[in-house]
Coordinates of C-alpha atoms in Angstrom, one line a residue:
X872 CA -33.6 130.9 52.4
X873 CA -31.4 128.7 54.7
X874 CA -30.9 126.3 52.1
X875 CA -29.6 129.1 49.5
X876 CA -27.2 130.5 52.2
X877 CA -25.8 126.5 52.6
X878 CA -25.2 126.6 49.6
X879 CA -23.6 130.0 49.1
X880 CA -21.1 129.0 52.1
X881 CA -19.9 126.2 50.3
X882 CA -19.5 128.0 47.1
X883 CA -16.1 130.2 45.7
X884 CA -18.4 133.0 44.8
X885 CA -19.2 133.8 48.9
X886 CA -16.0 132.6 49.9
X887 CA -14.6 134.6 53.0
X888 CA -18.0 135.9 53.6
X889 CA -20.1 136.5 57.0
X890 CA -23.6 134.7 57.0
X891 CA -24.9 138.1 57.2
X892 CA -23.3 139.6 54.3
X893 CA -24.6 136.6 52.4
X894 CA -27.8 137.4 53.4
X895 CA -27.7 141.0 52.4
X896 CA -26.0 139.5 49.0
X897 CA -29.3 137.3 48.5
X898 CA -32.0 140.3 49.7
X899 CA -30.1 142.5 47.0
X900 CA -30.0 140.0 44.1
X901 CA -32.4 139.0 41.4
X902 CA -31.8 134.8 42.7
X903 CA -34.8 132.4 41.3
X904 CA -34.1 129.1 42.4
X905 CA -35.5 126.0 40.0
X906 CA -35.4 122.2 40.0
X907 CA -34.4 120.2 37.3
X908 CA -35.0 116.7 36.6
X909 CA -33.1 114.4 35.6
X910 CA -32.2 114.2 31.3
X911 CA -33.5 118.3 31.1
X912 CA -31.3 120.8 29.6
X913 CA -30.5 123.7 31.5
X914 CA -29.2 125.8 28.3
X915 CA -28.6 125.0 24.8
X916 CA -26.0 125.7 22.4
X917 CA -26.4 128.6 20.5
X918 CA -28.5 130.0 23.2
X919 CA -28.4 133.6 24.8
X920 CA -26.2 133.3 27.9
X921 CA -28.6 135.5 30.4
X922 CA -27.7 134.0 33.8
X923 CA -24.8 132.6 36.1
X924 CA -26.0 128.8 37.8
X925 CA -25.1 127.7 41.1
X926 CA -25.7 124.1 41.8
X927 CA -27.4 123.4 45.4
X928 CA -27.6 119.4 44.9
X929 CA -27.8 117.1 42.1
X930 CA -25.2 116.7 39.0
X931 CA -24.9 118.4 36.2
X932 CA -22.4 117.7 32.6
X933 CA -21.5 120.7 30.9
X934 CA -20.5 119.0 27.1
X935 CA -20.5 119.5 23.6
X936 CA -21.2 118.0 20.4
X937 CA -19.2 117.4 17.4
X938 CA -20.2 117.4 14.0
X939 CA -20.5 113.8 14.2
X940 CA -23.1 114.0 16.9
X941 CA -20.1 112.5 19.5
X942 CA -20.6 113.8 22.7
X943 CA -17.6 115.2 24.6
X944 CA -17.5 115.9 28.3
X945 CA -16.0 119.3 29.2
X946 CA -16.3 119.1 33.0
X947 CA -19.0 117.6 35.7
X948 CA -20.5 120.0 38.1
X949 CA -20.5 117.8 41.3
X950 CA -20.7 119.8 44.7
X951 CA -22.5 121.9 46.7
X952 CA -21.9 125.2 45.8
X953 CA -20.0 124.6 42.2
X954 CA -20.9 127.3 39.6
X955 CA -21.2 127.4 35.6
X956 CA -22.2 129.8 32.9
X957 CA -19.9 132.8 34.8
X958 CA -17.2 133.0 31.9
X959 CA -20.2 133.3 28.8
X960 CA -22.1 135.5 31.4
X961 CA -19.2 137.5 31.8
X962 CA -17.4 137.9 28.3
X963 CA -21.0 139.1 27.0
X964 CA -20.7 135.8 24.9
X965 CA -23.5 136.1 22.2
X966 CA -24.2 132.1 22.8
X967 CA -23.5 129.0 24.2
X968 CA -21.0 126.4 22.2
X969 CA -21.4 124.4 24.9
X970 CA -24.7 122.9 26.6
X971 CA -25.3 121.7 30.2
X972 CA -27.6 118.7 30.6
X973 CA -28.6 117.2 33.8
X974 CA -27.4 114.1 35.4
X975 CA -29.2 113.5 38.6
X976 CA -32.1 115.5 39.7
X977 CA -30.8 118.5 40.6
X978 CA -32.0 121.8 42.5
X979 CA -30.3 125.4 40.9
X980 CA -30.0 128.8 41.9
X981 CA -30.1 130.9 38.6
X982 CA -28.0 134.5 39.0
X983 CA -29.4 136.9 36.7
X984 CA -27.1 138.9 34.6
X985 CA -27.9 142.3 36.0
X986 CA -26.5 141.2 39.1
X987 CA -23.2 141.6 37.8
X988 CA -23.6 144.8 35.6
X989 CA -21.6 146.9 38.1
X990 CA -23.8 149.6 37.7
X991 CA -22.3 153.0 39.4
X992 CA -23.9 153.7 42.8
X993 CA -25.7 150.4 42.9
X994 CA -23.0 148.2 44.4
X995 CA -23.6 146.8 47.7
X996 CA -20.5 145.7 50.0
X997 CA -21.3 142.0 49.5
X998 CA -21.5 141.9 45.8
X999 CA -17.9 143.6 45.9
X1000 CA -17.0 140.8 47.4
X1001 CA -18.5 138.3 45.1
X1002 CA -17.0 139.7 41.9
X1003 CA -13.5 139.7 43.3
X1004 CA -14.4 135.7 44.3
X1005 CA -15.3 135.3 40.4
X1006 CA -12.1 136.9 39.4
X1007 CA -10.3 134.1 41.3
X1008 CA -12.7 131.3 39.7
X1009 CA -11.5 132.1 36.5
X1010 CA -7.8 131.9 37.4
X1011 CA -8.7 128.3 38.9
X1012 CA -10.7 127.6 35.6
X1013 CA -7.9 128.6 33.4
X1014 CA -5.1 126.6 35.7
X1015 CA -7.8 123.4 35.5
X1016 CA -8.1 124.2 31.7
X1017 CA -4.2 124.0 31.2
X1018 CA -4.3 120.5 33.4
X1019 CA -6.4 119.2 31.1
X1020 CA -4.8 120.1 27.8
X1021 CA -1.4 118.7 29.6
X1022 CA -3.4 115.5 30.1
X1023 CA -4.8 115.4 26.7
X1024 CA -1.6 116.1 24.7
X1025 CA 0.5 113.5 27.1
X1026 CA 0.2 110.8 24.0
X1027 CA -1.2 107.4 23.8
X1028 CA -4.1 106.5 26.1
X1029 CA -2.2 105.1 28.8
X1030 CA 0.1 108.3 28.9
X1031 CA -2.9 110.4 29.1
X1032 CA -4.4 108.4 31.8
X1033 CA -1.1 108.3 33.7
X1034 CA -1.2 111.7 33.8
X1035 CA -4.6 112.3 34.9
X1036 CA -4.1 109.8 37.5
X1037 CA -0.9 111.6 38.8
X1038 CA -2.9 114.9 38.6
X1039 CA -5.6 113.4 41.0
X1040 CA -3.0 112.0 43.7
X1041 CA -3.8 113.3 46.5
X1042 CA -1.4 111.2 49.1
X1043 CA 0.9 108.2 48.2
X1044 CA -0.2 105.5 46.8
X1045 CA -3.7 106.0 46.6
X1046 CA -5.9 107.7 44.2
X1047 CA -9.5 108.6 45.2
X1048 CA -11.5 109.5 41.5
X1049 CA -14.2 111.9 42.0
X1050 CA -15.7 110.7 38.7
X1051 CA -17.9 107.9 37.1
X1052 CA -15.9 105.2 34.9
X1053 CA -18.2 107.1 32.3
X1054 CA -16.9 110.6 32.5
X1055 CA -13.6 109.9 33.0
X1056 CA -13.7 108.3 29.3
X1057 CA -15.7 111.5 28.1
X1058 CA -13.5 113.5 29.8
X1059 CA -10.1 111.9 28.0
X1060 CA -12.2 111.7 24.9
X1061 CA -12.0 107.8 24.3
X1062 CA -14.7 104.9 24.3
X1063 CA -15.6 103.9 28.1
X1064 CA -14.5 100.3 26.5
X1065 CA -11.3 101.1 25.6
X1066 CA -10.8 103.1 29.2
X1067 CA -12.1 100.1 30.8
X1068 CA -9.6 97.7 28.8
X1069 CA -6.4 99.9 29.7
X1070 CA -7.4 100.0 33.1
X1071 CA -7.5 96.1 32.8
X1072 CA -4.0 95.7 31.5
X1073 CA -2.1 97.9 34.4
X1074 CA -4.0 96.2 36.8
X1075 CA -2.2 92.2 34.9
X1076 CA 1.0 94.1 34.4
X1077 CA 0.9 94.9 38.8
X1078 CA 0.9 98.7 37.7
X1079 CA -2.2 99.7 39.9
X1080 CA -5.2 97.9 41.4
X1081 CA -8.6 99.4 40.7
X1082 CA -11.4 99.1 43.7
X1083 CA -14.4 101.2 42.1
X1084 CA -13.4 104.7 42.5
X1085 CA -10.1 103.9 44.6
X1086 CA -7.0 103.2 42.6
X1087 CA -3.8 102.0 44.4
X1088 CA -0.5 102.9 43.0
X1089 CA 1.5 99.4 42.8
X1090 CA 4.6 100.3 40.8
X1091 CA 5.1 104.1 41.0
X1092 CA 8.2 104.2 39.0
X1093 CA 7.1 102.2 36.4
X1094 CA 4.1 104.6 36.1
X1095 CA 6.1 107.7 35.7
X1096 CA 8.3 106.4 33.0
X1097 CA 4.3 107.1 30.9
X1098 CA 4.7 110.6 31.9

């Protein structure tokens, strides 16, 4: 169980929680925990949504198909602790339009839906706790889903990657991606190729200078004049 209460400490959903009341929260929850190999699905589209997933280690895409069979990244799940599934498990969704496929091994606890019923007289303290935690998720969920469409709508390409690149500065001058090459192209809906080749020309024009996941800001007013 100490690897499911790690876990839980690094997640939103336990967040301001004693290890004790997480405890309690696990010894009063329907929790299965499940490995996943690399290339499996965890849920399909069009299928029931039954449980809430917390990710313990290993990466997982959460995407969706278009009608031309192009796949589109909708977000990574990345850390220790991350969750997915909440908002379908919550809104009494019928189904999935999305699907979540795994990237690297990965090791999952699996919430099941009953947990978050709110049945009268069969609340415990911790879960209390929990649901107000989820109700703060889905304000940061909503606030990353506007960031996005803000990056999405900026223009061209290289708007829309000046913006993301803005919205991922951290400190001055230096931008530390928490994404592959790969998923950033999925996730501003363009060929990796064409990513790649934009990258290249604001690196000849002295814009930025790209180190594998480190970018350094050269010429930050020239940049902004893309926003």
């Amino acid at each position: 169980m100490e690897d499911m209460i790690f876990a839980l400490q690094n997640s939103v959903l336990c967040k301001g929680m004693s290890e004790e009341q997480i405890s309690n929260f696990i010894n009063t929850s329907r929790i299965t925990k499940r490995q996943y190999n690399k290339g499996s699905i965890i849920f399909h589209e069009q299928d029931k949504p039954v449980k809430l997933y917390l990710l313990m280690e290993g990466r997982v895409s959460i995407c969706k198909d278009t009608m031309s069979g192009r796949k589109i990244l909708i977000t990574e799940i990345t850390r220790c602790g991350d969750i997915f599934g909440e908002i379908y498990l919550y809104m009494q969704k019928e189904q999935y339009n999305i699907y979540a496929t795994v990237q690297e091994n990965a090791k999952i606890m699996e919430f099941n839906s009953e947990l978050f019923a709110m049945k009268k007289g069969m609340l415990e303290p911790s879960h209390i706790i929990v649901f107000q935690n989820i109700l703060m998720l889905f304000a940061q969920k909503a606030y990353n889903m506007n960031m996005k469409l803000q990056v999405l709508s900026s223009g061209n390409l290289r708007q829309c990657l000046v913006r993301f690149l803005f919205n991922q500065q951290m400190e001055e001058n230096v931008i530390q991606l928490c994404m592959t090459r790969e998923a950033m192209a999925e996730y501003l809906n363009v060929a990796r190729q064409s990513l790649s080749r934009e990258f290249g020309e604001m690196q000849e024009e002295g814009l930025i200078k790209v180190n594998k996941k480190t970018i350094t800001i050269l010429d930050q007013e020239k940049l902004e004049e893309y926003l």
